[in-house]
Short mmCIF file of C-alpha atoms in Angstrom, two decimals:
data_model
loop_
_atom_site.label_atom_id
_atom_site.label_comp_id
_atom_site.label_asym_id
_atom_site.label_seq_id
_atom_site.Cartn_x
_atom_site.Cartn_y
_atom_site.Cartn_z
CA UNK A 442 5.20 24.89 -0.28
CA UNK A 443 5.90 22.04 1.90
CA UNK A 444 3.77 22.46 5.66
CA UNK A 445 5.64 20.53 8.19
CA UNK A 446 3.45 19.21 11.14
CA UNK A 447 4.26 17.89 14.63
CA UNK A 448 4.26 14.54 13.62
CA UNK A 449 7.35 14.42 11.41
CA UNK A 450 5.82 13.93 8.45
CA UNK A 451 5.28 17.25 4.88
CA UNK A 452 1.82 17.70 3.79
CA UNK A 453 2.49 18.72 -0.21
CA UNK A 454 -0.47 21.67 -0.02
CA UNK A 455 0.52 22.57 -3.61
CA UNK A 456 -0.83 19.00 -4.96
CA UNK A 457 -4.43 18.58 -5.29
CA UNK A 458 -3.86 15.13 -3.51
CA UNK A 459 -1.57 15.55 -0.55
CA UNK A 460 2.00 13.57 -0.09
CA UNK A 461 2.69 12.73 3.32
CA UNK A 462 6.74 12.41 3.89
CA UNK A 463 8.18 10.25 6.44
CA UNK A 464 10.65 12.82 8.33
CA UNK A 465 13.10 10.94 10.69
CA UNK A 466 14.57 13.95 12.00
CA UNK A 467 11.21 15.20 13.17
CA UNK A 468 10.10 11.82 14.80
CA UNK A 469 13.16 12.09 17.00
CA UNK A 470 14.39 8.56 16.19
CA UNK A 471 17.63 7.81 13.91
CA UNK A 472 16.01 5.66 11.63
CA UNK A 473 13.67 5.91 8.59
CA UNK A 474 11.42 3.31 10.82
CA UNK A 475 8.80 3.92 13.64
CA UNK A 476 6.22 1.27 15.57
CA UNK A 477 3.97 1.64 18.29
CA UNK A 478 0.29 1.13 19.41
CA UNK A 479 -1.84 3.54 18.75
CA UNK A 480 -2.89 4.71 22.13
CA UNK A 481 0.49 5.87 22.62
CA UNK A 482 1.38 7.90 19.55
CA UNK A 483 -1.44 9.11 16.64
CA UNK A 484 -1.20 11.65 14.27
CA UNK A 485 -4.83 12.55 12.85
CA UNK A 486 -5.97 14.89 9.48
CA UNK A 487 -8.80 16.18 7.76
CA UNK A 488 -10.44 13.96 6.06
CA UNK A 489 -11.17 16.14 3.11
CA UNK A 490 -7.72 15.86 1.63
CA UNK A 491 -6.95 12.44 0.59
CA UNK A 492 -3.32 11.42 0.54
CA UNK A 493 -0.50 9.30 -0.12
CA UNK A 494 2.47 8.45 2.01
CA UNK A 495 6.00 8.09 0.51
CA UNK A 496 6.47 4.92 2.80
CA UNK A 497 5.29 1.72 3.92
CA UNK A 498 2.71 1.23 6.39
CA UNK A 499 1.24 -2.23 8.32
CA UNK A 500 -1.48 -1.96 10.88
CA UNK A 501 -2.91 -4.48 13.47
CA UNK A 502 -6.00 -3.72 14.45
CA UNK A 503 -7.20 -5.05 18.03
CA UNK A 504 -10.50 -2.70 17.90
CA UNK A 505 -11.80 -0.85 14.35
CA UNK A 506 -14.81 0.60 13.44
CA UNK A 507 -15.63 2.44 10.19
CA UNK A 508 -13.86 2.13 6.75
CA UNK A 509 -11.09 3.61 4.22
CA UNK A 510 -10.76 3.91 0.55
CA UNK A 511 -7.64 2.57 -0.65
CA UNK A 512 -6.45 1.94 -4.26
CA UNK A 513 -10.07 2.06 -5.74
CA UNK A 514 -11.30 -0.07 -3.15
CA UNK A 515 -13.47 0.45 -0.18
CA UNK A 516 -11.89 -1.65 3.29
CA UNK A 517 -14.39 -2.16 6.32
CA UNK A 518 -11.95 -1.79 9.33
CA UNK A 519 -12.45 -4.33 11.85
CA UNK A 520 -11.14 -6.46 14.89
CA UNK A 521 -8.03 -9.01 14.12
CA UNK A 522 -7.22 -7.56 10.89
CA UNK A 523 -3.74 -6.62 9.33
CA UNK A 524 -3.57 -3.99 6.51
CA UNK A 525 -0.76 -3.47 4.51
CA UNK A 526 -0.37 -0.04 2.48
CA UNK A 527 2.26 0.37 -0.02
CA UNK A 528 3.98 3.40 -0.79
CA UNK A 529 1.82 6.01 -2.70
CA UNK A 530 -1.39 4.36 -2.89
CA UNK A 531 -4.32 6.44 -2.59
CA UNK A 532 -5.87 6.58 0.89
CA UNK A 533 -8.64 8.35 2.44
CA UNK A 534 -10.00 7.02 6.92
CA UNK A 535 -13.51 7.73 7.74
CA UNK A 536 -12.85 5.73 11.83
CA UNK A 537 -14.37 6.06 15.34
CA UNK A 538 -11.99 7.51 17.35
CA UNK A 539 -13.18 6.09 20.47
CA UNK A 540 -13.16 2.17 18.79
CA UNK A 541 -9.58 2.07 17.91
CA UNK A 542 -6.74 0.09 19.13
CA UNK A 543 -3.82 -1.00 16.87
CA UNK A 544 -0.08 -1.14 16.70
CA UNK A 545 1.65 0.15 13.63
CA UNK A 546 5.09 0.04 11.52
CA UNK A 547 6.03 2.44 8.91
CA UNK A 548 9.07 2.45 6.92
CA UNK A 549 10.71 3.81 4.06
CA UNK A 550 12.03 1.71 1.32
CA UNK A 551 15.38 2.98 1.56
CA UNK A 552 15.97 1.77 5.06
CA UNK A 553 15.57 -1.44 3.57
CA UNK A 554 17.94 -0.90 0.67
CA UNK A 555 20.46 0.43 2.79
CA UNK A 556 20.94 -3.15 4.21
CA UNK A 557 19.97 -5.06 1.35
CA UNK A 558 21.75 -5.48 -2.04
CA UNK A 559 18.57 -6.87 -3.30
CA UNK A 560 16.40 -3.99 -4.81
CA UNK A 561 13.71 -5.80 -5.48
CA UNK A 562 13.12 -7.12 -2.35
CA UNK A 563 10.10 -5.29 -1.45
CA UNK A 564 8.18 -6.38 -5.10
CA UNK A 565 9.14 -10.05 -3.95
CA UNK A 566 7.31 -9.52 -1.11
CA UNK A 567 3.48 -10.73 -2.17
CA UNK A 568 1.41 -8.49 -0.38
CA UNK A 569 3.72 -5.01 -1.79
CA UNK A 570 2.32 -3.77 -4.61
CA UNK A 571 -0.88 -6.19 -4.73
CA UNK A 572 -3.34 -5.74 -7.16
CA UNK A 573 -5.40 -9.46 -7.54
CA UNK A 574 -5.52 -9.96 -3.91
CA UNK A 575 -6.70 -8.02 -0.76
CA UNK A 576 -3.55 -6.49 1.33
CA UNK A 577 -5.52 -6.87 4.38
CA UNK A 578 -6.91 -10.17 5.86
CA UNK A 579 -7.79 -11.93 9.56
CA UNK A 580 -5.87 -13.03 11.76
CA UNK A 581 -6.26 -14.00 15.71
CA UNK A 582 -4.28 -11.61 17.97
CA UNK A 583 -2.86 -15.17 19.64
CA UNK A 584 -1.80 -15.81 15.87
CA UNK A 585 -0.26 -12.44 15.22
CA UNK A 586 1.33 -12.69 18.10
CA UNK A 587 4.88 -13.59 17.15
CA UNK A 588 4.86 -10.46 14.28
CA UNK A 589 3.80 -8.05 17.55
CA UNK A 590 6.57 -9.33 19.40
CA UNK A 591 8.80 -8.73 16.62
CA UNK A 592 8.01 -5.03 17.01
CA UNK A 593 7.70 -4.39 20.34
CA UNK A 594 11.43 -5.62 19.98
CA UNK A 595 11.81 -3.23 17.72
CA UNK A 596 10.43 -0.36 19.40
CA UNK A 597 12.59 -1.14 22.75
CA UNK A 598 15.23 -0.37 20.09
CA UNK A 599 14.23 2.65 18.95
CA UNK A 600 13.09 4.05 22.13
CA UNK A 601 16.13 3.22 23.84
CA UNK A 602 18.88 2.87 21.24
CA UNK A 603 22.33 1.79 22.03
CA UNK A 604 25.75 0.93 19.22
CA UNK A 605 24.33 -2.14 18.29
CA UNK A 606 20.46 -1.16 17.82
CA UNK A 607 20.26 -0.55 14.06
CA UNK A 608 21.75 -4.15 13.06
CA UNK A 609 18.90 -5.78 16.04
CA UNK A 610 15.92 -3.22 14.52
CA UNK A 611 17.33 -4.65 10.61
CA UNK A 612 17.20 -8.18 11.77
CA UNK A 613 13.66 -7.59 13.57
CA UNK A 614 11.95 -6.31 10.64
CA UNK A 615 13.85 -8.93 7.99
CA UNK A 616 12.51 -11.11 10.51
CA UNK A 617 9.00 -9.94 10.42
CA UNK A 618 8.42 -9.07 6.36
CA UNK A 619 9.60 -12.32 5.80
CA UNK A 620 7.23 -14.20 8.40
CA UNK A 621 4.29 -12.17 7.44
CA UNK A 622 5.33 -12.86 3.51
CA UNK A 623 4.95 -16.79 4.36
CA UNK A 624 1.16 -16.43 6.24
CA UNK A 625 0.27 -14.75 3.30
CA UNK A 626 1.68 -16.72 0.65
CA UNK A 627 -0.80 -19.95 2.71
CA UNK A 628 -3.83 -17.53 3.34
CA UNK A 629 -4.49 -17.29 -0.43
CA UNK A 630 -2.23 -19.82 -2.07
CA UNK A 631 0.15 -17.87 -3.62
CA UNK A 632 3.15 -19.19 -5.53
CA UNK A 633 6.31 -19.34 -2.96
CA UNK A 634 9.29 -20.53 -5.50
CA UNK A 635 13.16 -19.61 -5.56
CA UNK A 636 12.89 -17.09 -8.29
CA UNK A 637 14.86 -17.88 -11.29
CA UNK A 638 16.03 -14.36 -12.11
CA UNK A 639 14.71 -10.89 -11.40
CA UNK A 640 12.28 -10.50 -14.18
CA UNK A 641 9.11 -10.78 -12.65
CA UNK A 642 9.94 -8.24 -9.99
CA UNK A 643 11.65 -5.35 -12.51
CA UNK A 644 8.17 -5.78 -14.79
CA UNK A 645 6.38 -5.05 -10.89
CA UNK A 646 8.35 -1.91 -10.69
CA UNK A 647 8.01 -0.77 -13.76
CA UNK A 648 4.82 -0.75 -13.89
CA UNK A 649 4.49 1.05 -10.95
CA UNK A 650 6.03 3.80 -12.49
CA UNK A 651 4.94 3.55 -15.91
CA UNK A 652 1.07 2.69 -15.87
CA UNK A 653 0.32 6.14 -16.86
CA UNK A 654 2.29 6.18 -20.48
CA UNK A 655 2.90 2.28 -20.83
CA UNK A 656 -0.06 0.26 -21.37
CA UNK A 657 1.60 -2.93 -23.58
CA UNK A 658 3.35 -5.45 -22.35
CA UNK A 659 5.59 -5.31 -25.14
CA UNK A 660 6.64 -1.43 -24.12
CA UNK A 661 7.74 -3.30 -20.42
CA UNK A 662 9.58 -6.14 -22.08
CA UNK A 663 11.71 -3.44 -24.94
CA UNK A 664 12.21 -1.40 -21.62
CA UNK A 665 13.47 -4.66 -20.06
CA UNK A 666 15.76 -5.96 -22.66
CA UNK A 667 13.95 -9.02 -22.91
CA UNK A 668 11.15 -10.90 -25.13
CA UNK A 669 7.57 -10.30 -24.47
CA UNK A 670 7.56 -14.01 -24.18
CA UNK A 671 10.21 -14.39 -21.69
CA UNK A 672 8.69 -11.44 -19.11
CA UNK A 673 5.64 -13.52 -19.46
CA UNK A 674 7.24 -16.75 -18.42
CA UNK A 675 9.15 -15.33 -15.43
CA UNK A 676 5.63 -13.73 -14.47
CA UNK A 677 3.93 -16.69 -14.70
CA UNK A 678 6.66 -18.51 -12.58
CA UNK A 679 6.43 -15.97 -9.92
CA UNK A 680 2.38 -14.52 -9.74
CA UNK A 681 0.95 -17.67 -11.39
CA UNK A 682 -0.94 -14.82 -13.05
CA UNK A 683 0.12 -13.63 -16.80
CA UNK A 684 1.91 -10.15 -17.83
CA UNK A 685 -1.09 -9.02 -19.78
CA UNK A 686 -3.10 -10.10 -16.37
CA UNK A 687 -0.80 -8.13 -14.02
CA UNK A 688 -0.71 -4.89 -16.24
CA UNK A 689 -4.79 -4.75 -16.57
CA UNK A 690 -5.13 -5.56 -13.06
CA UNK A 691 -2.81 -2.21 -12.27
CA UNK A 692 -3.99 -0.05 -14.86
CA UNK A 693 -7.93 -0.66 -13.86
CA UNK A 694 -6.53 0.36 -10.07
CA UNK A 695 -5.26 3.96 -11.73
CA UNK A 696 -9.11 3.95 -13.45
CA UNK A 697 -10.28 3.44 -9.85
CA UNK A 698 -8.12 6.01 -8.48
CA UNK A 699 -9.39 8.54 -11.42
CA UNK A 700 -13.25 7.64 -10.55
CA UNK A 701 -12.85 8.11 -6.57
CA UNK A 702 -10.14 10.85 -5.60
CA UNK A 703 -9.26 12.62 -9.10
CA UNK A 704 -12.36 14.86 -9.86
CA UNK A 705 -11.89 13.84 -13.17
CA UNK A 706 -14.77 13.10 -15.96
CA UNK A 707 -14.65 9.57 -17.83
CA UNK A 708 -13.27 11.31 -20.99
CA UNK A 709 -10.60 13.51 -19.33
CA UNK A 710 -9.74 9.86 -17.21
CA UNK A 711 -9.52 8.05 -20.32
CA UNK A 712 -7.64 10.85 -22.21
CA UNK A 713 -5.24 11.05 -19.22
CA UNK A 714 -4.09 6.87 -19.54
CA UNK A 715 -4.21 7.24 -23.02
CA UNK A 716 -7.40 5.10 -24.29
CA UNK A 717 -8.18 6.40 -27.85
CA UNK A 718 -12.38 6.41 -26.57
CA UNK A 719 -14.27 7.43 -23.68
CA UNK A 720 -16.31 4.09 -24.17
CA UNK A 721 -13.21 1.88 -24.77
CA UNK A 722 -12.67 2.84 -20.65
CA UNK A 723 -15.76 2.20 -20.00
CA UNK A 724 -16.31 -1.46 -21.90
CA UNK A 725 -12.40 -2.08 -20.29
CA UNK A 726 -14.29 -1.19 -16.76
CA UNK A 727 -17.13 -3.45 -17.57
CA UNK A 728 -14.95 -6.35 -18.98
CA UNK A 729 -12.31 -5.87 -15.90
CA UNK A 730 -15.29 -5.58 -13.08
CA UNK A 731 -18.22 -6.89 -14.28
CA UNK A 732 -19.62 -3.72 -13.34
CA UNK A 733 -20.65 -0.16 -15.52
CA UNK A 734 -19.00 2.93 -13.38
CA UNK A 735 -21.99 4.42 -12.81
CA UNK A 736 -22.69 1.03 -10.30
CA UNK A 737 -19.12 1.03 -8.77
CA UNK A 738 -19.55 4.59 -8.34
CA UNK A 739 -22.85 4.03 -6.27
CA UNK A 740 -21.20 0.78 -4.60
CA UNK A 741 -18.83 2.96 -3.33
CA UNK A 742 -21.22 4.98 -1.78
CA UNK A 743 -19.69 8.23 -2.34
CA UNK A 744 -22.49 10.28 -1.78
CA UNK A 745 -23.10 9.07 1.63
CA UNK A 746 -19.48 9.50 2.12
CA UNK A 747 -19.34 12.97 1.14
CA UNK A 748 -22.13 14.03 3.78
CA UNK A 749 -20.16 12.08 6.49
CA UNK A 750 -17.04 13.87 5.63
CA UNK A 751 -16.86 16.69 7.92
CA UNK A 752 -17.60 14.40 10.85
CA UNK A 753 -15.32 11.88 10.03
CA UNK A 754 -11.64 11.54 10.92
CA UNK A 755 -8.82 10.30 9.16
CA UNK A 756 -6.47 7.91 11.14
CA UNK A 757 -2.67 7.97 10.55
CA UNK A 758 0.07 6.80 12.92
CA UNK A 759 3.32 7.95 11.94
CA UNK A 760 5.55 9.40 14.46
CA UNK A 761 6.61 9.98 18.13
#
């Protein structure tokens, strides 16, 4: 059954890890898009159920203090920092309430399709769907200052919407993916070529979907149409990273995910993403990290974390 809160947004109760659902209806704008800061809109949840979203999220944060897990990783929150969250990545906020400032933009993918024949366009993007690099990074607020202009234009459009606002809000956020897609192509030098064909981006997808049950390349490329070869030479093209590279990189983040939010044991992990041996996870863990799982486990701090719990407060910004 499907509890819907306030904020516009289903909490799946019948999933042992919740999925939060963007609701436009319920945020009383017309579009599958909302921005604002913080101090003017915040919906907040218990901590103890971890979560995913089924849309895009990008935070600015002017004032942070505390930390979230997110896709097997633990994320100090801090001033001047932009964090980008891709659709249902595994999240969990332990935040001070009283040291937060930030402005926000959520989105789902389909209000980008809807404009865009391109269907890829969000896996071109190089911080969607990032598994070798950090989707969050620094940046001055007098640097990030054209992106927050870009959606407090945005938001004048969605508060106060008129016949024209839905092309201005498209062109806005086109506007700001893009822009933000450039910084962080220079921040870690990234590979920023025409793409040759769509390759690189379909594998991206796939995998996505498929880490669970697919864990050769060769699976990808038959699913494809194409040569293993060939997916591996539009991947290198794109990521500067190999296919075999990409799919490790994405199947150690579902490990990750197993460890920290599933409950699960090594073996029932390992049975579930179909390695033949308990200990072929674990020497994949130890070739992948260069750490056993007992010492990510305690890197991650998770007993600490699971005394701070009730006290802690899980920060989401989603709606009017």
């Amino acid at each position: 059954m499907n509890r819907k809160d306030t904020y516009g947004i289903y909490n799946n109760t019948a999933e042992h890890i919740s999925l939060l659902k963007y609701s436009k209806s319920s945020c009383g704008v017309d579009f599958l898009l909302n921005t604002a800061e913080g101090t003017e809109k915040r919906g907040w949840f218990d901590t103890d159920k971890r979560y995913r979203t089924d849309f895009f999220e990008f935070y600015f944060f002017r004032k942070a203090e505390g930390h979230l897990f997110l896709a097997g990783e633990r994320i100090e929150l801090h001033p001047g920092m932009w964090l980008v969250i891709s659709p249902f990545q595994l999240q969990e906020w332990h935040v001070e309430l009283d040291k937060l400032d930030y402005t926000f933009l959520v989105f789902q993918e389909e209000f980008v399709n809807n404009f865009l024949s391109d269907k890829y366009f969000m896996y071109r993007l190089l911080y969607c769907y990032q598994h070798d690099y950090p989707t969050w990074f620094d940046m001055p607020e007098e640097e990030a200052r054209p992106l927050l202009d870009l959606l407090q234009k945005m938001k004048q459009e969605l508060r106060n919407p008129i016949a024209d606002s839905y092309h201005l809000i498209v062109a806005y956020l086109y506007q700001f993916l893009l822009l933000l897609n450039r910084i962080y192509a220079h921040r870690f030098n990234l590979p920023f070529a025409l793409p040759l064909n769509n390759y690189a981006y379909q594998y991206k997808q796939l995998l996505e979907k498929n880490i669970c049950d697919k864990a050769r390349v060769a699976d990808y490329a038959e699913m494809m149409g194409i040569s293993r070869v060939s997916l591996n030479k539009a991947v290198m093209r794109e990521f500067g990273l190999s296919a075999v590279h990409l799919l490790k990189q994405r199947l150690l983040q579902e490990v990750k995910n197993g460890l920290l939010f599933s409950g699960l044991s090594v073996k029932e992990i390992a049975f579930r993403l179909h390695f033949s041996e308990p200990n072929h996870l674990m020497r994949f863990f130890k070739q992948m990290t260069g750490q056993t799982i007992s010492e990510f486990l305690a890197e991650m701090n998770l007993g600490k974390t699971q005394k701070r719990r009730k006290h802690a407060v899980l920060i989401k910004s989603l709606a009017p």
